[in-house]
CSV table of C-alpha atoms in Angstrom, one decimal:
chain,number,residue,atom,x,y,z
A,1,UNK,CA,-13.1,5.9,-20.5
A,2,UNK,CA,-10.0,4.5,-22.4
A,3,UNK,CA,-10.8,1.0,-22.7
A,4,UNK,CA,-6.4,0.5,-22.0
A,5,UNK,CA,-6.8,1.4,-18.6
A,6,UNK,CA,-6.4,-1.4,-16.1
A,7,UNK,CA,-5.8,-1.2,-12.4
A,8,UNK,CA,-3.8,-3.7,-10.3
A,9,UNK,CA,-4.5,-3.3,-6.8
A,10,UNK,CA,-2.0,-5.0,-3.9
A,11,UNK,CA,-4.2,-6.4,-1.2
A,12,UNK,CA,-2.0,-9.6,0.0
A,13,UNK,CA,-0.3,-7.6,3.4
A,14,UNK,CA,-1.7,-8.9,7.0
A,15,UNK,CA,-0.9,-5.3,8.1
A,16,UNK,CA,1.3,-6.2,11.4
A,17,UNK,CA,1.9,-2.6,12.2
A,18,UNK,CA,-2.0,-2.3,13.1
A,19,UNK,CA,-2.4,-5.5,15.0
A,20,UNK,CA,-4.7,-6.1,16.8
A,21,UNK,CA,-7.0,-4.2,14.9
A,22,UNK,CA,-5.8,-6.3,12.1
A,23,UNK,CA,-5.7,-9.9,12.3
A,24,UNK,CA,-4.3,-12.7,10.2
A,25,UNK,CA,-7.8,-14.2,8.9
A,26,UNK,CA,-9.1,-10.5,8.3
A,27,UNK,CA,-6.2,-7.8,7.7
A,28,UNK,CA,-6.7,-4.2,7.5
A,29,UNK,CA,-7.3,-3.5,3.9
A,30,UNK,CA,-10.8,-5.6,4.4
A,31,UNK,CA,-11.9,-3.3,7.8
A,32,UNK,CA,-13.7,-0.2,7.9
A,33,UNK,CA,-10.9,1.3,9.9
A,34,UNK,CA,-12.3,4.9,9.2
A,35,UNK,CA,-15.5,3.8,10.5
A,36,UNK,CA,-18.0,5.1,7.4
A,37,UNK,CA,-19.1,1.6,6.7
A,38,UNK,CA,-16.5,1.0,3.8
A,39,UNK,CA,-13.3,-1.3,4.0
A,40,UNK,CA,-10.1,0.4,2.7
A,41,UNK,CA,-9.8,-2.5,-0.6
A,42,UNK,CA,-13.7,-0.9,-1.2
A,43,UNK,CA,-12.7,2.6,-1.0
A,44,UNK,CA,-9.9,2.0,-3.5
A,45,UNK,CA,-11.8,0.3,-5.9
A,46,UNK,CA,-14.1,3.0,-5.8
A,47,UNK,CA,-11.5,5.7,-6.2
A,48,UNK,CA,-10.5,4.7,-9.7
A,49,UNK,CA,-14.3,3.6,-11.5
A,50,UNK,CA,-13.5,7.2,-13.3
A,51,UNK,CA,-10.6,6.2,-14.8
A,52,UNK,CA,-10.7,2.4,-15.2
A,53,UNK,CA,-14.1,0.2,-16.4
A,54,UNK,CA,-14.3,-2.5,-14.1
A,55,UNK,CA,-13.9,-5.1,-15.9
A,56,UNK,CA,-10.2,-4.1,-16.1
A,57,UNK,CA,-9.5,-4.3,-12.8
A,58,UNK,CA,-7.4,-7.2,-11.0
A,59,UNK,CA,-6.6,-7.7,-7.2
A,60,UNK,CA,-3.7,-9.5,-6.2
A,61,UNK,CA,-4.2,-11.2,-3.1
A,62,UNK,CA,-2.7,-14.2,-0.9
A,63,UNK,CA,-4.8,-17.1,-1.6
A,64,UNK,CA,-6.4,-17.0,1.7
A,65,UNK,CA,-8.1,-13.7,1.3
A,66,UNK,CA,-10.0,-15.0,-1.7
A,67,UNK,CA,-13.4,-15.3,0.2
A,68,UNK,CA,-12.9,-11.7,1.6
A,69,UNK,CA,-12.2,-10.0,-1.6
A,70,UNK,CA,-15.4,-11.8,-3.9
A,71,UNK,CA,-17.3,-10.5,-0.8
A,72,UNK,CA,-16.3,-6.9,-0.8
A,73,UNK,CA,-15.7,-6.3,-4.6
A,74,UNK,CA,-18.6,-8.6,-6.0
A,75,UNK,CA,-18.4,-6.6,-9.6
A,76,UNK,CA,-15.3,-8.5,-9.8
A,77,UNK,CA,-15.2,-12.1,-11.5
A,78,UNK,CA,-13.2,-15.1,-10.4
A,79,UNK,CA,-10.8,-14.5,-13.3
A,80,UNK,CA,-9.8,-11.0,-12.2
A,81,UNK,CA,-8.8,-12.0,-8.2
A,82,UNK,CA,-5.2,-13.1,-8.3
A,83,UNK,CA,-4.2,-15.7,-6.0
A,84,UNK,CA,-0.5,-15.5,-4.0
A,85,UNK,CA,0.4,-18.6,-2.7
A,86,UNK,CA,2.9,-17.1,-0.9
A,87,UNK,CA,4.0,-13.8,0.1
A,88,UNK,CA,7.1,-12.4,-1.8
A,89,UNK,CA,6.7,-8.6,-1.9
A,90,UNK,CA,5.6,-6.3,-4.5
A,91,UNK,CA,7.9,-7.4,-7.4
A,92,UNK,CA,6.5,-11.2,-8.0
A,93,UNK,CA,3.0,-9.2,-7.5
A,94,UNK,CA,3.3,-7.0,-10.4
A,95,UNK,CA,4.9,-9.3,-12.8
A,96,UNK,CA,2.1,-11.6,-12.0
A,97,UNK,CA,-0.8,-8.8,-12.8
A,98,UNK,CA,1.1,-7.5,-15.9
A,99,UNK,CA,2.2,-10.2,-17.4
A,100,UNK,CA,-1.7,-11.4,-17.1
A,101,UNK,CA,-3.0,-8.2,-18.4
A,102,UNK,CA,-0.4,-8.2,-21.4
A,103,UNK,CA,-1.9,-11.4,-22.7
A,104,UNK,CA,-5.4,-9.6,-22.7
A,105,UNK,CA,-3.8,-6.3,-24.0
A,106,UNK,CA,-0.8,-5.4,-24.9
A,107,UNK,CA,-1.1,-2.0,-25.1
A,108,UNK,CA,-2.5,-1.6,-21.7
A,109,UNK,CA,-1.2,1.0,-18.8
A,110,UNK,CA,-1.2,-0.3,-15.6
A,111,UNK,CA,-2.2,1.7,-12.5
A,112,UNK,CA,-0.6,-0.2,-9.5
A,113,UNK,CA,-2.4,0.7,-6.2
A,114,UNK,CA,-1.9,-0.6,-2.6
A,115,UNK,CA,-5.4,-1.7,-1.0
A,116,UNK,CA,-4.8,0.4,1.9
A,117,UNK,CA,-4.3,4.1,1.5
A,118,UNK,CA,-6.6,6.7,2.2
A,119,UNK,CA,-7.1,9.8,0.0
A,120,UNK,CA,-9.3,12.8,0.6
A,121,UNK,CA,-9.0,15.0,-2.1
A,122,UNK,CA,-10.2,12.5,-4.6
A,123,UNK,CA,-10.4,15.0,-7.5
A,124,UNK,CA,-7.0,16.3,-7.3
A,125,UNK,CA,-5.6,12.2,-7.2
A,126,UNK,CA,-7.7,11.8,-10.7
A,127,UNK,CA,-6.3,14.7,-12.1
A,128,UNK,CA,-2.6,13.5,-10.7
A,129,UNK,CA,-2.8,10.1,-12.1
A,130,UNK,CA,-4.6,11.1,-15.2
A,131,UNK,CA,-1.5,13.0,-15.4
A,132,UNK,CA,0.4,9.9,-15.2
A,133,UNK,CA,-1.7,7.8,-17.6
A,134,UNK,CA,-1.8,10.2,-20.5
A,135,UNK,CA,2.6,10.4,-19.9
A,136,UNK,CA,2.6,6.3,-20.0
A,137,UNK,CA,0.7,5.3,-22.8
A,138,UNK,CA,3.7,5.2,-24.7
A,139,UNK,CA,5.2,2.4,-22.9
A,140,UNK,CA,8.7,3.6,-22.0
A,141,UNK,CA,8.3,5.4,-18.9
A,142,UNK,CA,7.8,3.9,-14.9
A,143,UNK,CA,6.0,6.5,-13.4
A,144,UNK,CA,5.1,6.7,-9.6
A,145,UNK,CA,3.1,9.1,-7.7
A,146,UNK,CA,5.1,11.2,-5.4
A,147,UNK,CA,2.9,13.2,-2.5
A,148,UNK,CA,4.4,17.0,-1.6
A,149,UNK,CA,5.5,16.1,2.0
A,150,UNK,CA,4.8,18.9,4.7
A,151,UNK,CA,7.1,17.6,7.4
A,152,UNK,CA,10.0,15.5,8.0
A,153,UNK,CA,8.4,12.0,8.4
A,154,UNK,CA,10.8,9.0,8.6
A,155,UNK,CA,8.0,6.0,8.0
A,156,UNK,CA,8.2,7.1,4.2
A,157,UNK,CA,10.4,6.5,1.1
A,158,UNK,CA,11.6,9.5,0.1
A,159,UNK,CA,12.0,10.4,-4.1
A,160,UNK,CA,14.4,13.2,-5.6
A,161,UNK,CA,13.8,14.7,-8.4
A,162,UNK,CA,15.0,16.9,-11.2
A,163,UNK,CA,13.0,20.0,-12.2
A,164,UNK,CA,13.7,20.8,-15.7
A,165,UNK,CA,12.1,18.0,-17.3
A,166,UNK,CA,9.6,20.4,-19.7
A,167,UNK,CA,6.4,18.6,-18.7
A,168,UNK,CA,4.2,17.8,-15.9
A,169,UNK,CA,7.4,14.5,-15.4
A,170,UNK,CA,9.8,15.2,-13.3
A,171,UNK,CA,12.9,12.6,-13.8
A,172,UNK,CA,13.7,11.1,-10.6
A,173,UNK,CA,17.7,11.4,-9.5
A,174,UNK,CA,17.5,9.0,-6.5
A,175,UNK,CA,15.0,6.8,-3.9
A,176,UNK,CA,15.5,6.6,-0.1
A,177,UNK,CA,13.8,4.6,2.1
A,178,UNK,CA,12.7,5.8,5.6
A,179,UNK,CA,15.1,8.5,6.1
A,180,UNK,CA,16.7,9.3,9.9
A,181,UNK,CA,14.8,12.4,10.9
A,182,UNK,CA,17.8,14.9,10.4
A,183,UNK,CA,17.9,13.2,7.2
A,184,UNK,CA,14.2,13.5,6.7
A,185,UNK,CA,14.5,17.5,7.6
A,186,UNK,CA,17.3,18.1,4.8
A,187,UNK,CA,15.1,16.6,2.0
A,188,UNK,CA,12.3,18.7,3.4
A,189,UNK,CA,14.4,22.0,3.2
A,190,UNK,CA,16.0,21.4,-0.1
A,191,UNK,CA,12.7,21.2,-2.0
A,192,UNK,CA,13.5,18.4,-4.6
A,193,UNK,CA,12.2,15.5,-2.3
A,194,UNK,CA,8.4,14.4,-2.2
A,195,UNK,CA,7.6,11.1,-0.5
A,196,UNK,CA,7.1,7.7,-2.3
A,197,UNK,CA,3.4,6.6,-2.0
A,198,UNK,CA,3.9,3.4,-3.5
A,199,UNK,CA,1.5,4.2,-6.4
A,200,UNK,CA,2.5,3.4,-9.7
A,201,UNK,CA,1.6,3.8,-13.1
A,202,UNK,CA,3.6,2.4,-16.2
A,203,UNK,CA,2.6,0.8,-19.7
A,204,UNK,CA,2.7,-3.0,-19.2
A,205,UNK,CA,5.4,-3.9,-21.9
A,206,UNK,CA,7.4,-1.0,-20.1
A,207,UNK,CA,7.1,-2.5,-16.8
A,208,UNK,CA,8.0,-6.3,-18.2
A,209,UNK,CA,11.0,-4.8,-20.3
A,210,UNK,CA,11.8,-3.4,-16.6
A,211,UNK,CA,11.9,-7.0,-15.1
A,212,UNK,CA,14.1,-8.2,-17.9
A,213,UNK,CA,16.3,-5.6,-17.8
A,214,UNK,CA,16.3,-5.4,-13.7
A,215,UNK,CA,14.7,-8.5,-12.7
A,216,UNK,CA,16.0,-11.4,-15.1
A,217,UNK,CA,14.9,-14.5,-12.6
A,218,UNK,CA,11.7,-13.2,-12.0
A,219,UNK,CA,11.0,-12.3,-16.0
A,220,UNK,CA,12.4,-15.5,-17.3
A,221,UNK,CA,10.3,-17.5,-14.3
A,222,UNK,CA,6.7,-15.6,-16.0
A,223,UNK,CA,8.0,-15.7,-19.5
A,224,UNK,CA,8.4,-19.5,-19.1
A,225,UNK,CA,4.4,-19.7,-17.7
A,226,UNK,CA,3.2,-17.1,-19.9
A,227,UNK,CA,1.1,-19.5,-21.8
A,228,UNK,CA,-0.7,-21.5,-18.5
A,229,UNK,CA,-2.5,-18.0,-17.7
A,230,UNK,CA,-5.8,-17.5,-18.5
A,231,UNK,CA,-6.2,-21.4,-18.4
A,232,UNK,CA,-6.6,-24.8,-16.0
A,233,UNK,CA,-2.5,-24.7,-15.4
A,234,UNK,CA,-2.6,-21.1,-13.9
A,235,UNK,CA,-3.0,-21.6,-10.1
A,236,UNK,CA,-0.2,-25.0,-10.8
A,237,UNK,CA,2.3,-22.8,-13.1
A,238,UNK,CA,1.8,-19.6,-10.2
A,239,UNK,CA,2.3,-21.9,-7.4
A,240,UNK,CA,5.5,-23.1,-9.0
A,241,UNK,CA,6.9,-19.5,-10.2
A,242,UNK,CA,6.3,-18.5,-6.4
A,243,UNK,CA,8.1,-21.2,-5.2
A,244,UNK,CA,10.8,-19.8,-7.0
A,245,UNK,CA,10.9,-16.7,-6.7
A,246,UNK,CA,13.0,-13.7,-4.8
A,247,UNK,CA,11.1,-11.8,-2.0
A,248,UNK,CA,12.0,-8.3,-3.7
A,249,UNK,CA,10.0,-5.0,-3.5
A,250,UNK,CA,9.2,-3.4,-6.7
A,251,UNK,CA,11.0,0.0,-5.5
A,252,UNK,CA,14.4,-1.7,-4.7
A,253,UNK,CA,14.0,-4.5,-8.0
A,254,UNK,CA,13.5,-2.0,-10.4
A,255,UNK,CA,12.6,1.5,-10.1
A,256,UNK,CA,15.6,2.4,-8.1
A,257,UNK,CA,17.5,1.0,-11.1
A,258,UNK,CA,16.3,2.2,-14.1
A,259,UNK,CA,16.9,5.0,-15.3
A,260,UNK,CA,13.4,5.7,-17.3
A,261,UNK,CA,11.5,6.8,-14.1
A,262,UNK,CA,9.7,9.7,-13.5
A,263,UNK,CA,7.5,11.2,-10.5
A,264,UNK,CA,4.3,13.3,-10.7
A,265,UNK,CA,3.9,15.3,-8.3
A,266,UNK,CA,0.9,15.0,-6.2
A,267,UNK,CA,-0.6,17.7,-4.0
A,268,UNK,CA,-3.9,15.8,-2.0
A,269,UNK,CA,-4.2,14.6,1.4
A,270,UNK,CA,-2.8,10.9,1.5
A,271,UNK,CA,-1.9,8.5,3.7
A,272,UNK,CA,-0.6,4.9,3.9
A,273,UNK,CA,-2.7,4.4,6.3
A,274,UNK,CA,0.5,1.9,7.6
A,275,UNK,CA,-0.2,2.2,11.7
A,276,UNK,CA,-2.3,3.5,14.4
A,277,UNK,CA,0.4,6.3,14.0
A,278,UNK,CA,-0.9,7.1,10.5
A,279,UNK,CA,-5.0,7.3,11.6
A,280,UNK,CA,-3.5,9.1,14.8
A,281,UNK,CA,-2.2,11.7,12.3
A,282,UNK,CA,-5.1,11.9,9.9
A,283,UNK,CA,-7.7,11.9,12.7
A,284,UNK,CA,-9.6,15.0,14.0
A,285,UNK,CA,-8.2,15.7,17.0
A,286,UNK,CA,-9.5,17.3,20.6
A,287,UNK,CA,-8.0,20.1,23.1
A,288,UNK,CA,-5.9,17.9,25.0
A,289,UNK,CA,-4.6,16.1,21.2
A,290,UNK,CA,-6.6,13.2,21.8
A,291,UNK,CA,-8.1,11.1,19.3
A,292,UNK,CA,-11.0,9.2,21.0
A,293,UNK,CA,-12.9,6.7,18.9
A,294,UNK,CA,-14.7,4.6,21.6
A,295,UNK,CA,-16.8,5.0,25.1
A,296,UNK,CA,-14.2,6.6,27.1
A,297,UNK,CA,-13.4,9.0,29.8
A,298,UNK,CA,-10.2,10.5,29.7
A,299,UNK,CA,-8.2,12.2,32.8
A,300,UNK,CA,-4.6,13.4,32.4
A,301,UNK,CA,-4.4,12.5,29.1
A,302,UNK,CA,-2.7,14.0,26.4
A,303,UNK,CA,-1.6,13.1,22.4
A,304,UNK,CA,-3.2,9.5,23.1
A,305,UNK,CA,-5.2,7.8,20.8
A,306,UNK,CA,-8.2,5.4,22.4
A,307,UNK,CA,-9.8,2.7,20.2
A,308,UNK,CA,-12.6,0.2,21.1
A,309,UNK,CA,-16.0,-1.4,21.0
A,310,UNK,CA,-19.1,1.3,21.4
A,311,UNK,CA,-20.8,-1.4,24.5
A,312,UNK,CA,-17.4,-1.2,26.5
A,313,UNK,CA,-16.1,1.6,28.8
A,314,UNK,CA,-12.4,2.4,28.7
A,315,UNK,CA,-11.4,4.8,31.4
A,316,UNK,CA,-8.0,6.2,30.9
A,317,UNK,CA,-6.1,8.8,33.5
A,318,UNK,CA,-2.1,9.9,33.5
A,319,UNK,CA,-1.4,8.8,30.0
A,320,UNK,CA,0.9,11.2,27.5
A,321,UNK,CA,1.4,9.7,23.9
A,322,UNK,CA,-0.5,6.5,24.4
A,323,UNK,CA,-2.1,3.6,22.5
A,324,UNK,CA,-4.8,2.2,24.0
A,325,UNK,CA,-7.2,-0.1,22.4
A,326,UNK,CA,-9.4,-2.7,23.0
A,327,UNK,CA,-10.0,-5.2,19.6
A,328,UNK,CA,-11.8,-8.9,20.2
A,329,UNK,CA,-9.5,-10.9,22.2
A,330,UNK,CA,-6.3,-8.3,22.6
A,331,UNK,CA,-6.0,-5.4,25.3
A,332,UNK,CA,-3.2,-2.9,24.0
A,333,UNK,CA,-1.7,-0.2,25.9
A,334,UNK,CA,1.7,0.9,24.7
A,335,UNK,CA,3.4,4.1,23.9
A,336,UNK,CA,2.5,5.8,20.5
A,337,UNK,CA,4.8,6.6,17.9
A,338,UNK,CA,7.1,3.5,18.2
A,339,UNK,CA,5.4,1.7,15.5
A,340,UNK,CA,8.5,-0.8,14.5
A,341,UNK,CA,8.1,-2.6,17.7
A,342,UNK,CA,4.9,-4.2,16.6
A,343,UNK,CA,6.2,-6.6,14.6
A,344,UNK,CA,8.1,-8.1,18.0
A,345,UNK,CA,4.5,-7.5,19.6
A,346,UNK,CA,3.1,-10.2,17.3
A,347,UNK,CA,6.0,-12.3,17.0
A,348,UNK,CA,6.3,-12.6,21.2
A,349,UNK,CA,2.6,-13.5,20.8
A,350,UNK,CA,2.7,-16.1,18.1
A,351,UNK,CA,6.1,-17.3,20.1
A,352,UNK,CA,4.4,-17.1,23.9
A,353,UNK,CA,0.4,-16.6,23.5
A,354,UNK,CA,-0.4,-18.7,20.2
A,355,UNK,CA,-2.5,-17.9,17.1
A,356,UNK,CA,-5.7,-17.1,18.5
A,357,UNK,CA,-4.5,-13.9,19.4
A,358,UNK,CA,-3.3,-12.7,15.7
């Protein structure tokens, strides 16, 4: 195991788009949403102990989820759990982790994982983003991981990319994000699009000349800490740098910018894991397209999915396309497949209901 490897994996979301499932004090990266008795941030941890020792690996988290992640991922020290004070997307994220791990190595490639995807064919992924590894370690590509779509989704990013590149790199011509669905069908039939999973993989003084090149304000607000990590000042210096810094995604900051990006192509069963949409679509399903995972009796029913506690009945009849679930405190019924209107779901409850309910 190549003792450059490190692993940064993104756990600060709340995961709005799977309220009420997901709640503020205990979002979805931390639940056992696939119900084999692992949380999401375990199973990703778990993917990558092939590829990265563990003493290499740092989460990135908001401050509040500290006691959740020393819980789920006790090989990890203190040291390695990042603390957000604030939320500010993927960009501040990253150039916290790499400019840590540059101070600890600077020839170090960074895998960049979200907490919350779910990945079947765990061989193929290794092989993808050993792919990826081997193609970063000389620190002057970005590299992402781009997922051979089989239908013309619009909840994903979509990468294009150019096919005589020699190697297993493709170089990426453009980025869009979350296509229209006629859109979505053209990338589909053309053959040069894959969607953007949101995994990355880059050598860490490739991905800091990217946030000087790209990003100057965030660069010049790390540079100018650089020294307080690793010591007393850190959580002072990071609360500060936060303070002051843009909330920008790492896709829009710099990758969609640069013009030393690449994609690998991968070819396993992913998902985002995003929505109930997403465990709707990944989910084994019955004759009628049900997904049922709960005491229930269904009439009527078609394309639904029904969620809820094993020592409660739900009893559904004349539902087509449905959500219904039953988590704690919250009793959802609502169409499927209309996932942006969650975030007005919880911002009418925080607005009308109060806290207790998110």
């Amino acid at each position: 195991m190549n003792k450059n490897n490190y692993l940064v994996i993104m756990a600060g979301g709340i995961g709005s788009r799977f309220w009420p499932f997901s709640r503020n004090d205990k979002p979805k990266q931390f639940l056992d949403i696939l119900g084999i008795g692992k949380s999401l941030i375990q199973l990703t941890f778990e993917r990558f102990t092939s590829l990265c020792p563990p003493e290499n690996v740092l989460v990135v988290t908001n401050a509040e989820y500290a006691d959740l992640v020393a819980e789920q991922l006790p090989a990890l020290s203190s040291e390695q759990i990042l603390l957000e004070p604030f939320r500010r997307n993927t960009a501040p994220c990253i150039a916290y982790a790499a400019y840590k791990i540059q101070e600890q190595n600077p020839d170090a490639v960074m895998i960049v994982a979200p907490s919350d995807h779910v990945i079947l064919n765990t061989d193929l992924f290794i092989k993808t983003v050993s792919t990826a590894v081997e193609q970063a370690a000389d620190q002057e590509k970005l590299i992402t991981i781009g997922i051979n779509p089989n239908r013309p989704e619009t909840g994903f990013g979509y990468i294009q990319y150019l096919e005589n590149t020699g190697n297993d790199l493709k170089k990426v011509k453009t980025f869009t994000e979350k296509p229209e669905k006629s859109l979505a069908e053209k990338f589909i039939e053309s053959g040069d699009f894959v969607w953007n999973s949101g995994i990355f993989v880059w050598g860490v003084r490739a991905i800091i000349t990217g946030f000087h090149q790209h990003l100057p304000e965030v660069a010049a607000t790390f540079d100018e800490i650089r020294a307080d990590l690793g010591t007393s000042h850190e959580n002072d210096s990071i609360y500060n740098a936060y303070s002051h810094t843009a909330n920008i995604s790492i896709d829009y900051g710099i990758m969609e910018k640069s013009s030393d990006v690449y994609v690998v192509l991968g070819d396993f069963d992913w998902s985002d894991l995003g929505s109930w949409d997403a465990l709707y679509d990944m989910s084994e399903k019955n004759e009628d397209g049900n997904v049922v995972k709960a005491n229930a009796l269904l009439y009527d029913t078609t394309g639904s999915l029904i969620t809820g506690p094993k020592d409660q009945l739900i009893l559904v009849q004349g539902l087509d396309d449905y959500l219904v679930t039953v988590c704690d405190n919250v009793f959802l019924v609502c169409k499927r497949g209309d996932e942006k209107r969650f975030r007005d779901y919880v911002a009418d409850v925080k607005e009308k209901k109060g806290k207790e309910f998110l």
